[in-house]
Amino acid sequence: DQRPHDGIVAGKLARDLSASPIVSALVQEWRQFRDDSPGERFEHHHDRMKQTGSRAGAIARLLAGIVLIAAGIAMLFIPGPGLIALLFGFGLAGYGCFGLGYIGYMTFIVTLLREQGVGGAVIVAFYVLLGAGVIASSWLWAPLLQRYRGGQPLAVLDALLAVATLLPVASAHPVAVFASGALFGAVFLSVVASTTVLVRHNLPPAAWPAGIAAFTIVFAGGQIVGPVLVGWVADGPGGLVRGLALSAGVLALGALLASRQRALPNAPAH
């Protein structure tokens, strides 16, 4: 019976991992992140990364995210999900760009506004308008989502998010900040709804879980890479202005890709 021996080996492996400098650094960073107040966590994390100069670590995390995305995409090509990837290739690519681009905005927008000297009252108003946009988003975009069976809604929404992301990059004036928050809030959750509607319009009900799973995998991969990529760019010349400009560019690319997604022939009528 090898069970006692296996337990000893597992225990030794766990001790070795816990003593690893990489694991220790991750645990320390997590504790600092957890103990920060909710409105300052990402800002303080960004400051710590700049102070430690851990560009190599940022590159490593970026590469790890790319590997995970590649693994997720590879899993899509198993029979069944692989067919989804072939049918919705442009839609998946556009949605992956959304995941990568929008999370950079959500992670770093407050830090950018503070760096630009925007006051606390303006930031609070920014969030109020963003929340109001979220409340209004479902009825704002429902006609668009129901009218088209291809990738047009995803393309339009990605393009609007690119505009919303560029506004605070171009100007720190309160009007630009408020317009950015209201537009971003009114759009970003509807992007998720647009992919669900795309699947439901073009696949039979039995294939809906596989279709939604494919979009979810790509979206998750984008969210893994997005903050690391934007943070890495922001640590270089140009700072967060350059990082969020990159996010806007990725969202614009997503709009272009999604616009190429066509409705499938012989799509079921619901």
mmCIF file of N, CA and C in Angstrom, residues 105-234:
data_model
loop_
_atom_site.group_PDB
_atom_site.id
_atom_site.type_symbol
_atom_site.label_atom_id
_atom_site.label_comp_id
_atom_site.label_asym_id
_atom_site.label_seq_id
_atom_site.Cartn_x
_atom_site.Cartn_y
_atom_site.Cartn_z
ATOM 1 N N TYR A 105 -10.232 49.187 -18.683
ATOM 2 C CA TYR A 105 -10.945 50.408 -18.274
ATOM 3 C C TYR A 105 -11.457 50.271 -16.852
ATOM 4 N N MET A 106 -12.150 49.181 -16.563
ATOM 5 C CA MET A 106 -12.748 48.999 -15.244
ATOM 6 C C MET A 106 -11.693 48.919 -14.151
ATOM 7 N N THR A 107 -10.519 48.400 -14.476
ATOM 8 C CA THR A 107 -9.463 48.241 -13.481
ATOM 9 C C THR A 107 -8.758 49.552 -13.178
ATOM 10 N N PHE A 108 -8.494 50.358 -14.222
ATOM 11 C CA PHE A 108 -7.577 51.486 -14.058
ATOM 12 C C PHE A 108 -8.202 52.864 -14.226
ATOM 13 N N ILE A 109 -9.500 52.954 -14.510
ATOM 14 C CA ILE A 109 -10.076 54.258 -14.817
ATOM 15 C C ILE A 109 -9.960 55.218 -13.629
ATOM 16 N N VAL A 110 -10.213 54.746 -12.418
ATOM 17 C CA VAL A 110 -10.149 55.645 -11.263
ATOM 18 C C VAL A 110 -8.715 56.116 -11.036
ATOM 19 N N THR A 111 -7.759 55.213 -11.197
ATOM 20 C CA THR A 111 -6.351 55.603 -11.053
ATOM 21 C C THR A 111 -5.982 56.665 -12.079
ATOM 22 N N LEU A 112 -6.449 56.498 -13.324
ATOM 23 C CA LEU A 112 -6.166 57.499 -14.356
ATOM 24 C C LEU A 112 -6.780 58.846 -13.982
ATOM 25 N N LEU A 113 -8.021 58.838 -13.549
ATOM 26 C CA LEU A 113 -8.683 60.094 -13.204
ATOM 27 C C LEU A 113 -7.962 60.802 -12.058
ATOM 28 N N ARG A 114 -7.513 60.049 -11.078
ATOM 29 C CA ARG A 114 -6.781 60.659 -9.972
ATOM 30 C C ARG A 114 -5.439 61.211 -10.424
ATOM 31 N N GLU A 115 -4.772 60.483 -11.321
ATOM 32 C CA GLU A 115 -3.510 60.981 -11.860
ATOM 33 C C GLU A 115 -3.717 62.279 -12.632
ATOM 34 N N GLN A 116 -4.892 62.433 -13.237
ATOM 35 C CA GLN A 116 -5.190 63.638 -14.000
ATOM 36 C C GLN A 116 -5.703 64.777 -13.115
ATOM 37 N N GLY A 117 -5.794 64.537 -11.808
ATOM 38 C CA GLY A 117 -6.221 65.574 -10.887
ATOM 39 C C GLY A 117 -7.718 65.733 -10.752
ATOM 40 N N VAL A 118 -8.469 64.745 -11.189
ATOM 41 C CA VAL A 118 -9.922 64.809 -11.064
ATOM 42 C C VAL A 118 -10.293 64.647 -9.592
ATOM 43 N N GLY A 119 -11.178 65.498 -9.088
ATOM 44 C CA GLY A 119 -11.555 65.488 -7.681
ATOM 45 C C GLY A 119 -12.452 64.323 -7.306
ATOM 46 N N GLY A 120 -12.546 64.068 -5.996
ATOM 47 C CA GLY A 120 -13.346 62.957 -5.499
ATOM 48 C C GLY A 120 -14.814 63.081 -5.837
ATOM 49 N N ALA A 121 -15.355 64.296 -5.780
ATOM 50 C CA ALA A 121 -16.776 64.492 -6.086
ATOM 51 C C ALA A 121 -17.080 64.138 -7.537
ATOM 52 N N VAL A 122 -16.162 64.487 -8.434
ATOM 53 C CA VAL A 122 -16.360 64.150 -9.856
ATOM 54 C C VAL A 122 -16.309 62.646 -10.055
ATOM 55 N N ILE A 123 -15.409 61.957 -9.343
ATOM 56 C CA ILE A 123 -15.298 60.500 -9.470
ATOM 57 C C ILE A 123 -16.562 59.824 -8.950
ATOM 58 N N VAL A 124 -17.096 60.327 -7.838
ATOM 59 C CA VAL A 124 -18.355 59.777 -7.321
ATOM 60 C C VAL A 124 -19.478 59.974 -8.340
ATOM 61 N N ALA A 125 -19.567 61.157 -8.916
ATOM 62 C CA ALA A 125 -20.591 61.417 -9.930
ATOM 63 C C ALA A 125 -20.385 60.527 -11.152
ATOM 64 N N PHE A 126 -19.121 60.295 -11.502
ATOM 65 C CA PHE A 126 -18.797 59.386 -12.606
ATOM 66 C C PHE A 126 -19.406 58.007 -12.360
ATOM 67 N N TYR A 127 -19.235 57.485 -11.145
ATOM 68 C CA TYR A 127 -19.761 56.158 -10.838
ATOM 69 C C TYR A 127 -21.286 56.158 -10.787
ATOM 70 N N VAL A 128 -21.875 57.244 -10.322
ATOM 71 C CA VAL A 128 -23.341 57.336 -10.311
ATOM 72 C C VAL A 128 -23.874 57.258 -11.740
ATOM 73 N N LEU A 129 -23.241 57.983 -12.648
ATOM 74 C CA LEU A 129 -23.682 57.951 -14.047
ATOM 75 C C LEU A 129 -23.428 56.597 -14.682
ATOM 76 N N LEU A 130 -22.313 55.964 -14.322
ATOM 77 C CA LEU A 130 -22.043 54.624 -14.850
ATOM 78 C C LEU A 130 -23.136 53.665 -14.396
ATOM 79 N N GLY A 131 -23.516 53.739 -13.114
ATOM 80 C CA GLY A 131 -24.582 52.875 -12.618
ATOM 81 C C GLY A 131 -25.915 53.167 -13.266
ATOM 82 N N ALA A 132 -26.205 54.430 -13.502
ATOM 83 C CA ALA A 132 -27.450 54.787 -14.177
ATOM 84 C C ALA A 132 -27.476 54.223 -15.596
ATOM 85 N N GLY A 133 -26.311 54.255 -16.254
ATOM 86 C CA GLY A 133 -26.237 53.675 -17.591
ATOM 87 C C GLY A 133 -26.504 52.183 -17.580
ATOM 88 N N VAL A 134 -25.987 51.494 -16.566
ATOM 89 C CA VAL A 134 -26.233 50.053 -16.444
ATOM 90 C C VAL A 134 -27.724 49.778 -16.302
ATOM 91 N N ILE A 135 -28.407 50.581 -15.476
ATOM 92 C CA ILE A 135 -29.852 50.389 -15.269
ATOM 93 C C ILE A 135 -30.616 50.570 -16.585
ATOM 94 N N ALA A 136 -30.180 51.529 -17.386
ATOM 95 C CA ALA A 136 -30.909 51.831 -18.632
ATOM 96 C C ALA A 136 -30.526 50.912 -19.786
ATOM 97 N N SER A 137 -29.442 50.166 -19.651
ATOM 98 C CA SER A 137 -28.874 49.459 -20.811
ATOM 99 C C SER A 137 -29.813 48.423 -21.404
ATOM 100 N N SER A 138 -30.550 47.705 -20.560
ATOM 101 C CA SER A 138 -31.360 46.598 -21.088
ATOM 102 C C SER A 138 -32.427 47.086 -22.057
ATOM 103 N N TRP A 139 -33.128 48.181 -21.724
ATOM 104 C CA TRP A 139 -34.158 48.655 -22.649
ATOM 105 C C TRP A 139 -33.577 49.516 -23.762
ATOM 106 N N LEU A 140 -32.384 50.064 -23.567
ATOM 107 C CA LEU A 140 -31.760 50.833 -24.639
ATOM 108 C C LEU A 140 -31.413 49.953 -25.832
ATOM 109 N N TRP A 141 -30.884 48.770 -25.554
ATOM 110 C CA TRP A 141 -30.310 47.951 -26.618
ATOM 111 C C TRP A 141 -31.155 46.742 -27.002
ATOM 112 N N ALA A 142 -32.257 46.503 -26.304
ATOM 113 C CA ALA A 142 -33.090 45.348 -26.636
ATOM 114 C C ALA A 142 -33.547 45.342 -28.106
ATOM 115 N N PRO A 143 -34.002 46.467 -28.669
ATOM 116 C CA PRO A 143 -34.402 46.425 -30.088
ATOM 117 C C PRO A 143 -33.249 46.040 -31.020
ATOM 118 N N LEU A 144 -32.043 46.553 -30.736
ATOM 119 C CA LEU A 144 -30.897 46.222 -31.577
ATOM 120 C C LEU A 144 -30.584 44.726 -31.499
ATOM 121 N N LEU A 145 -30.621 44.168 -30.283
ATOM 122 C CA LEU A 145 -30.283 42.755 -30.108
ATOM 123 C C LEU A 145 -31.298 41.846 -30.799
ATOM 124 N N GLN A 146 -32.546 42.263 -30.828
ATOM 125 C CA GLN A 146 -33.571 41.419 -31.439
ATOM 126 C C GLN A 146 -33.652 41.590 -32.957
ATOM 127 N N ARG A 147 -33.167 42.710 -33.450
ATOM 128 C CA ARG A 147 -33.311 42.989 -34.885
ATOM 129 C C ARG A 147 -32.315 42.183 -35.729
ATOM 130 N N TYR A 148 -31.085 42.030 -35.257
ATOM 131 C CA TYR A 148 -30.029 41.416 -36.060
ATOM 132 C C TYR A 148 -29.701 40.019 -35.550
ATOM 133 N N ARG A 149 -29.379 39.130 -36.491
ATOM 134 C CA ARG A 149 -29.058 37.754 -36.135
ATOM 135 C C ARG A 149 -27.563 37.468 -36.255
ATOM 136 N N GLY A 150 -26.795 38.439 -36.760
ATOM 137 C CA GLY A 150 -25.350 38.260 -36.894
ATOM 138 C C GLY A 150 -24.593 39.012 -35.815
ATOM 139 N N GLY A 151 -23.368 39.437 -36.154
ATOM 140 C CA GLY A 151 -22.518 40.093 -35.179
ATOM 141 C C GLY A 151 -22.652 41.601 -35.124
ATOM 142 N N GLN A 152 -23.652 42.166 -35.808
ATOM 143 C CA GLN A 152 -23.788 43.620 -35.836
ATOM 144 C C GLN A 152 -23.956 44.246 -34.445
ATOM 145 N N PRO A 153 -24.814 43.677 -33.563
ATOM 146 C CA PRO A 153 -24.928 44.293 -32.227
ATOM 147 C C PRO A 153 -23.611 44.290 -31.460
ATOM 148 N N LEU A 154 -22.884 43.187 -31.507
ATOM 149 C CA LEU A 154 -21.592 43.114 -30.826
ATOM 150 C C LEU A 154 -20.630 44.145 -31.395
ATOM 151 N N ALA A 155 -20.644 44.333 -32.704
ATOM 152 C CA ALA A 155 -19.761 45.314 -33.340
ATOM 153 C C ALA A 155 -20.097 46.731 -32.885
ATOM 154 N N VAL A 156 -21.378 47.072 -32.888
ATOM 155 C CA VAL A 156 -21.798 48.415 -32.478
ATOM 156 C C VAL A 156 -21.413 48.683 -31.029
ATOM 157 N N LEU A 157 -21.668 47.719 -30.153
ATOM 158 C CA LEU A 157 -21.399 47.907 -28.727
ATOM 159 C C LEU A 157 -19.897 47.978 -28.444
ATOM 160 N N ASP A 158 -19.110 47.156 -29.112
ATOM 161 C CA ASP A 158 -17.649 47.244 -28.958
ATOM 162 C C ASP A 158 -17.145 48.621 -29.395
ATOM 163 N N ALA A 159 -17.681 49.122 -30.501
ATOM 164 C CA ALA A 159 -17.248 50.432 -31.003
ATOM 165 C C ALA A 159 -17.599 51.539 -30.012
ATOM 166 N N LEU A 160 -18.793 51.479 -29.427
ATOM 167 C CA LEU A 160 -19.186 52.487 -28.449
ATOM 168 C C LEU A 160 -18.305 52.418 -27.195
ATOM 169 N N LEU A 161 -17.933 51.216 -26.795
ATOM 170 C CA LEU A 161 -17.030 51.082 -25.648
ATOM 171 C C LEU A 161 -15.662 51.674 -25.963
ATOM 172 N N ALA A 162 -15.205 51.519 -27.200
ATOM 173 C CA ALA A 162 -13.930 52.127 -27.588
ATOM 174 C C ALA A 162 -14.001 53.643 -27.441
ATOM 175 N N VAL A 163 -15.116 54.234 -27.852
ATOM 176 C CA VAL A 163 -15.294 55.683 -27.704
ATOM 177 C C VAL A 163 -15.307 56.070 -26.229
ATOM 178 N N ALA A 164 -16.066 55.314 -25.417
ATOM 179 C CA ALA A 164 -16.149 55.614 -23.990
ATOM 180 C C ALA A 164 -14.782 55.524 -23.319
ATOM 181 N N THR A 165 -13.957 54.587 -23.752
ATOM 182 C CA THR A 165 -12.628 54.424 -23.169
ATOM 183 C C THR A 165 -11.692 55.541 -23.587
ATOM 184 N N LEU A 166 -11.869 56.055 -24.797
ATOM 185 C CA LEU A 166 -10.993 57.128 -25.290
ATOM 186 C C LEU A 166 -11.302 58.490 -24.679
ATOM 187 N N LEU A 167 -12.537 58.711 -24.269
ATOM 188 C CA LEU A 167 -12.933 60.045 -23.781
ATOM 189 C C LEU A 167 -12.060 60.531 -22.623
ATOM 190 N N PRO A 168 -11.866 59.748 -21.544
ATOM 191 C CA PRO A 168 -11.023 60.252 -20.462
ATOM 192 C C PRO A 168 -9.542 60.277 -20.814
ATOM 193 N N VAL A 169 -9.155 59.541 -21.839
ATOM 194 C CA VAL A 169 -7.775 59.611 -22.322
ATOM 195 C C VAL A 169 -7.548 60.945 -23.023
ATOM 196 N N ALA A 170 -8.555 61.385 -23.772
ATOM 197 C CA ALA A 170 -8.426 62.630 -24.533
ATOM 198 C C ALA A 170 -8.565 63.863 -23.663
ATOM 199 N N SER A 171 -9.387 63.773 -22.586
ATOM 200 C CA SER A 171 -9.640 64.969 -21.779
ATOM 201 C C SER A 171 -10.053 64.566 -20.373
ATOM 202 N N ALA A 172 -9.577 65.352 -19.393
ATOM 203 C CA ALA A 172 -9.991 65.152 -18.001
ATOM 204 C C ALA A 172 -11.116 66.107 -17.616
ATOM 205 N N HIS A 173 -11.699 66.808 -18.585
ATOM 206 C CA HIS A 173 -12.806 67.723 -18.298
ATOM 207 C C HIS A 173 -13.988 66.910 -17.759
ATOM 208 N N PRO A 174 -14.692 67.422 -16.770
ATOM 209 C CA PRO A 174 -15.819 66.670 -16.200
ATOM 210 C C PRO A 174 -16.841 66.199 -17.226
ATOM 211 N N VAL A 175 -17.084 66.983 -18.262
ATOM 212 C CA VAL A 175 -18.051 66.567 -19.280
ATOM 213 C C VAL A 175 -17.586 65.287 -19.963
ATOM 214 N N ALA A 176 -16.298 65.232 -20.303
ATOM 215 C CA ALA A 176 -15.750 64.038 -20.937
ATOM 216 C C ALA A 176 -15.802 62.851 -19.976
ATOM 217 N N VAL A 177 -15.468 63.083 -18.710
ATOM 218 C CA VAL A 177 -15.492 62.011 -17.709
ATOM 219 C C VAL A 177 -16.907 61.480 -17.527
ATOM 220 N N PHE A 178 -17.889 62.388 -17.397
ATOM 221 C CA PHE A 178 -19.275 61.962 -17.200
ATOM 222 C C PHE A 178 -19.814 61.230 -18.429
ATOM 223 N N ALA A 179 -19.500 61.747 -19.611
ATOM 224 C CA ALA A 179 -19.958 61.085 -20.838
ATOM 225 C C ALA A 179 -19.366 59.685 -20.943
ATOM 226 N N SER A 180 -18.099 59.551 -20.568
ATOM 227 C CA SER A 180 -17.449 58.250 -20.605
ATOM 228 C C SER A 180 -18.143 57.266 -19.675
ATOM 229 N N GLY A 181 -18.385 57.684 -18.426
ATOM 230 C CA GLY A 181 -19.027 56.788 -17.471
ATOM 231 C C GLY A 181 -20.430 56.387 -17.886
ATOM 232 N N ALA A 182 -21.225 57.358 -18.336
ATOM 233 C CA ALA A 182 -22.601 57.063 -18.732
ATOM 234 C C ALA A 182 -22.639 56.126 -19.937
ATOM 235 N N LEU A 183 -21.793 56.391 -20.927
ATOM 236 C CA LEU A 183 -21.773 55.555 -22.124
ATOM 237 C C LEU A 183 -21.258 54.158 -21.813
ATOM 238 N N PHE A 184 -20.191 54.081 -21.045
ATOM 239 C CA PHE A 184 -19.633 52.767 -20.707
ATOM 240 C C PHE A 184 -20.648 51.940 -19.928
ATOM 241 N N GLY A 185 -21.285 52.571 -18.925
ATOM 242 C CA GLY A 185 -22.274 51.844 -18.147
ATOM 243 C C GLY A 185 -23.457 51.386 -18.972
ATOM 244 N N ALA A 186 -23.848 52.188 -19.947
ATOM 245 C CA ALA A 186 -25.008 51.855 -20.766
ATOM 246 C C ALA A 186 -24.728 50.753 -21.780
ATOM 247 N N VAL A 187 -23.456 50.384 -21.933
ATOM 248 C CA VAL A 187 -23.100 49.462 -23.015
ATOM 249 C C VAL A 187 -22.545 48.132 -22.520
ATOM 250 N N PHE A 188 -21.640 48.138 -21.521
ATOM 251 C CA PHE A 188 -20.780 46.958 -21.353
ATOM 252 C C PHE A 188 -21.533 45.681 -20.989
ATOM 253 N N LEU A 189 -22.585 45.744 -20.182
ATOM 254 C CA LEU A 189 -23.313 44.513 -19.870
ATOM 255 C C LEU A 189 -24.113 44.004 -21.058
ATOM 256 N N SER A 190 -24.521 44.896 -21.940
ATOM 257 C CA SER A 190 -25.272 44.470 -23.115
ATOM 258 C C SER A 190 -24.397 43.713 -24.114
ATOM 259 N N VAL A 191 -23.076 43.894 -24.033
ATOM 260 C CA VAL A 191 -22.191 43.103 -24.885
ATOM 261 C C VAL A 191 -22.331 41.628 -24.537
ATOM 262 N N VAL A 192 -22.385 41.330 -23.244
ATOM 263 C CA VAL A 192 -22.577 39.941 -22.813
ATOM 264 C C VAL A 192 -23.909 39.411 -23.342
ATOM 265 N N ALA A 193 -24.952 40.210 -23.218
ATOM 266 C CA ALA A 193 -26.266 39.784 -23.717
ATOM 267 C C ALA A 193 -26.242 39.555 -25.225
ATOM 268 N N SER A 194 -25.435 40.346 -25.950
ATOM 269 C CA SER A 194 -25.417 40.217 -27.413
ATOM 270 C C SER A 194 -24.897 38.854 -27.852
ATOM 271 N N THR A 195 -23.961 38.279 -27.101
ATOM 272 C CA THR A 195 -23.439 36.960 -27.490
ATOM 273 C C THR A 195 -24.461 35.869 -27.180
ATOM 274 N N THR A 196 -25.177 36.015 -26.077
ATOM 275 C CA THR A 196 -26.227 35.044 -25.772
ATOM 276 C C THR A 196 -27.304 35.066 -26.849
ATOM 277 N N VAL A 197 -27.689 36.271 -27.263
ATOM 278 C CA VAL A 197 -28.702 36.402 -28.311
ATOM 279 C C VAL A 197 -28.173 35.845 -29.639
ATOM 280 N N LEU A 198 -26.895 36.084 -29.929
ATOM 281 C CA LEU A 198 -26.295 35.552 -31.157
ATOM 282 C C LEU A 198 -26.398 34.030 -31.191
ATOM 283 N N VAL A 199 -26.092 33.391 -30.084
ATOM 284 C CA VAL A 199 -26.174 31.931 -30.005
ATOM 285 C C VAL A 199 -27.618 31.474 -30.149
ATOM 286 N N ARG A 200 -28.515 32.112 -29.444
ATOM 287 C CA ARG A 200 -29.923 31.682 -29.471
ATOM 288 C C ARG A 200 -30.567 31.898 -30.841
ATOM 289 N N HIS A 201 -30.129 32.930 -31.543
ATOM 290 C CA HIS A 201 -30.687 33.188 -32.875
ATOM 291 C C HIS A 201 -30.194 32.194 -33.919
ATOM 292 N N ASN A 202 -29.034 31.608 -33.697
ATOM 293 C CA ASN A 202 -28.404 30.844 -34.770
ATOM 294 C C ASN A 202 -28.244 29.351 -34.514
ATOM 295 N N LEU A 203 -28.494 28.905 -33.285
ATOM 296 C CA LEU A 203 -28.328 27.490 -32.968
ATOM 297 C C LEU A 203 -29.612 26.915 -32.392
ATOM 298 N N PRO A 204 -29.820 25.616 -32.565
ATOM 299 C CA PRO A 204 -30.975 24.982 -31.921
ATOM 300 C C PRO A 204 -30.771 24.945 -30.401
ATOM 301 N N PRO A 205 -31.826 24.867 -29.640
ATOM 302 C CA PRO A 205 -31.692 24.903 -28.178
ATOM 303 C C PRO A 205 -30.708 23.893 -27.605
ATOM 304 N N ALA A 206 -30.617 22.717 -28.220
ATOM 305 C CA ALA A 206 -29.706 21.700 -27.692
ATOM 306 C C ALA A 206 -28.247 22.150 -27.756
ATOM 307 N N ALA A 207 -27.926 23.075 -28.658
ATOM 308 C CA ALA A 207 -26.542 23.536 -28.819
ATOM 309 C C ALA A 207 -26.261 24.835 -28.070
ATOM 310 N N TRP A 208 -27.247 25.403 -27.406
ATOM 311 C CA TRP A 208 -27.019 26.660 -26.697
ATOM 312 C C TRP A 208 -25.943 26.561 -25.615
ATOM 313 N N PRO A 209 -25.936 25.507 -24.775
ATOM 314 C CA PRO A 209 -24.887 25.446 -23.745
ATOM 315 C C PRO A 209 -23.474 25.441 -24.324
ATOM 316 N N ALA A 210 -23.259 24.695 -25.413
ATOM 317 C CA ALA A 210 -21.928 24.662 -26.023
ATOM 318 C C ALA A 210 -21.556 26.022 -26.599
ATOM 319 N N GLY A 211 -22.517 26.687 -27.227
ATOM 320 C CA GLY A 211 -22.234 28.001 -27.798
ATOM 321 C C GLY A 211 -21.904 29.033 -26.738
ATOM 322 N N ILE A 212 -22.703 29.082 -25.675
ATOM 323 C CA ILE A 212 -22.448 30.047 -24.604
ATOM 324 C C ILE A 212 -21.140 29.731 -23.897
ATOM 325 N N ALA A 213 -20.831 28.427 -23.729
ATOM 326 C CA ALA A 213 -19.560 28.041 -23.094
ATOM 327 C C ALA A 213 -18.371 28.529 -23.910
ATOM 328 N N ALA A 214 -18.459 28.432 -25.234
ATOM 329 C CA ALA A 214 -17.357 28.881 -26.080
ATOM 330 C C ALA A 214 -17.097 30.376 -25.899
ATOM 331 N N PHE A 215 -18.146 31.164 -25.890
ATOM 332 C CA PHE A 215 -17.980 32.609 -25.693
ATOM 333 C C PHE A 215 -17.448 32.920 -24.292
ATOM 334 N N THR A 216 -17.895 32.146 -23.306
ATOM 335 C CA THR A 216 -17.437 32.371 -21.936
ATOM 336 C C THR A 216 -15.949 32.097 -21.799
ATOM 337 N N ILE A 217 -15.452 31.054 -22.437
ATOM 338 C CA ILE A 217 -14.025 30.721 -22.373
ATOM 339 C C ILE A 217 -13.186 31.850 -22.955
ATOM 340 N N VAL A 218 -13.598 32.341 -24.119
ATOM 341 C CA VAL A 218 -12.844 33.411 -24.771
ATOM 342 C C VAL A 218 -12.883 34.690 -23.935
ATOM 343 N N PHE A 219 -14.043 34.996 -23.385
ATOM 344 C CA PHE A 219 -14.190 36.185 -22.546
ATOM 345 C C PHE A 219 -13.294 36.088 -21.309
ATOM 346 N N ALA A 220 -13.273 34.924 -20.675
ATOM 347 C CA ALA A 220 -12.438 34.742 -19.488
ATOM 348 C C ALA A 220 -10.963 34.923 -19.823
ATOM 349 N N GLY A 221 -10.559 34.406 -20.965
ATOM 350 C CA GLY A 221 -9.163 34.583 -21.371
ATOM 351 C C GLY A 221 -8.809 36.048 -21.546
ATOM 352 N N GLY A 222 -9.717 36.808 -22.161
ATOM 353 C CA GLY A 222 -9.474 38.243 -22.318
ATOM 354 C C GLY A 222 -9.359 38.949 -20.988
ATOM 355 N N GLN A 223 -10.190 38.557 -20.028
ATOM 356 C CA GLN A 223 -10.135 39.194 -18.709
ATOM 357 C C GLN A 223 -8.854 38.857 -17.958
ATOM 358 N N ILE A 224 -8.278 37.700 -18.228
ATOM 359 C CA ILE A 224 -7.013 37.331 -17.588
ATOM 360 C C ILE A 224 -5.883 38.213 -18.115
ATOM 361 N N VAL A 225 -5.832 38.367 -19.416
ATOM 362 C CA VAL A 225 -4.719 39.080 -20.037
ATOM 363 C C VAL A 225 -4.868 40.592 -19.922
ATOM 364 N N GLY A 226 -6.117 41.094 -19.990
ATOM 365 C CA GLY A 226 -6.350 42.531 -20.075
ATOM 366 C C GLY A 226 -5.654 43.381 -19.029
ATOM 367 N N PRO A 227 -5.897 43.156 -17.727
ATOM 368 C CA PRO A 227 -5.254 44.011 -16.726
ATOM 369 C C PRO A 227 -3.735 43.930 -16.740
ATOM 370 N N VAL A 228 -3.207 42.730 -17.005
ATOM 371 C CA VAL A 228 -1.751 42.567 -17.039
ATOM 372 C C VAL A 228 -1.165 43.339 -18.212
ATOM 373 N N LEU A 229 -1.800 43.216 -19.377
ATOM 374 C CA LEU A 229 -1.293 43.897 -20.564
ATOM 375 C C LEU A 229 -1.363 45.415 -20.404
ATOM 376 N N VAL A 230 -2.516 45.914 -19.948
ATOM 377 C CA VAL A 230 -2.667 47.355 -19.774
ATOM 378 C C VAL A 230 -1.714 47.859 -18.692
ATOM 379 N N GLY A 231 -1.603 47.123 -17.591
ATOM 380 C CA GLY A 231 -0.687 47.524 -16.529
ATOM 381 C C GLY A 231 0.753 47.539 -16.982
ATOM 382 N N TRP A 232 1.132 46.570 -17.797
ATOM 383 C CA TRP A 232 2.503 46.510 -18.307
ATOM 384 C C TRP A 232 2.794 47.703 -19.214
ATOM 385 N N VAL A 233 1.852 48.022 -20.093
ATOM 386 C CA VAL A 233 2.021 49.186 -20.960
ATOM 387 C C VAL A 233 2.046 50.472 -20.120
ATOM 388 N N ALA A 234 1.185 50.531 -19.098
ATOM 389 C CA ALA A 234 1.105 51.725 -18.261
ATOM 390 C C ALA A 234 2.375 51.956 -17.448
#
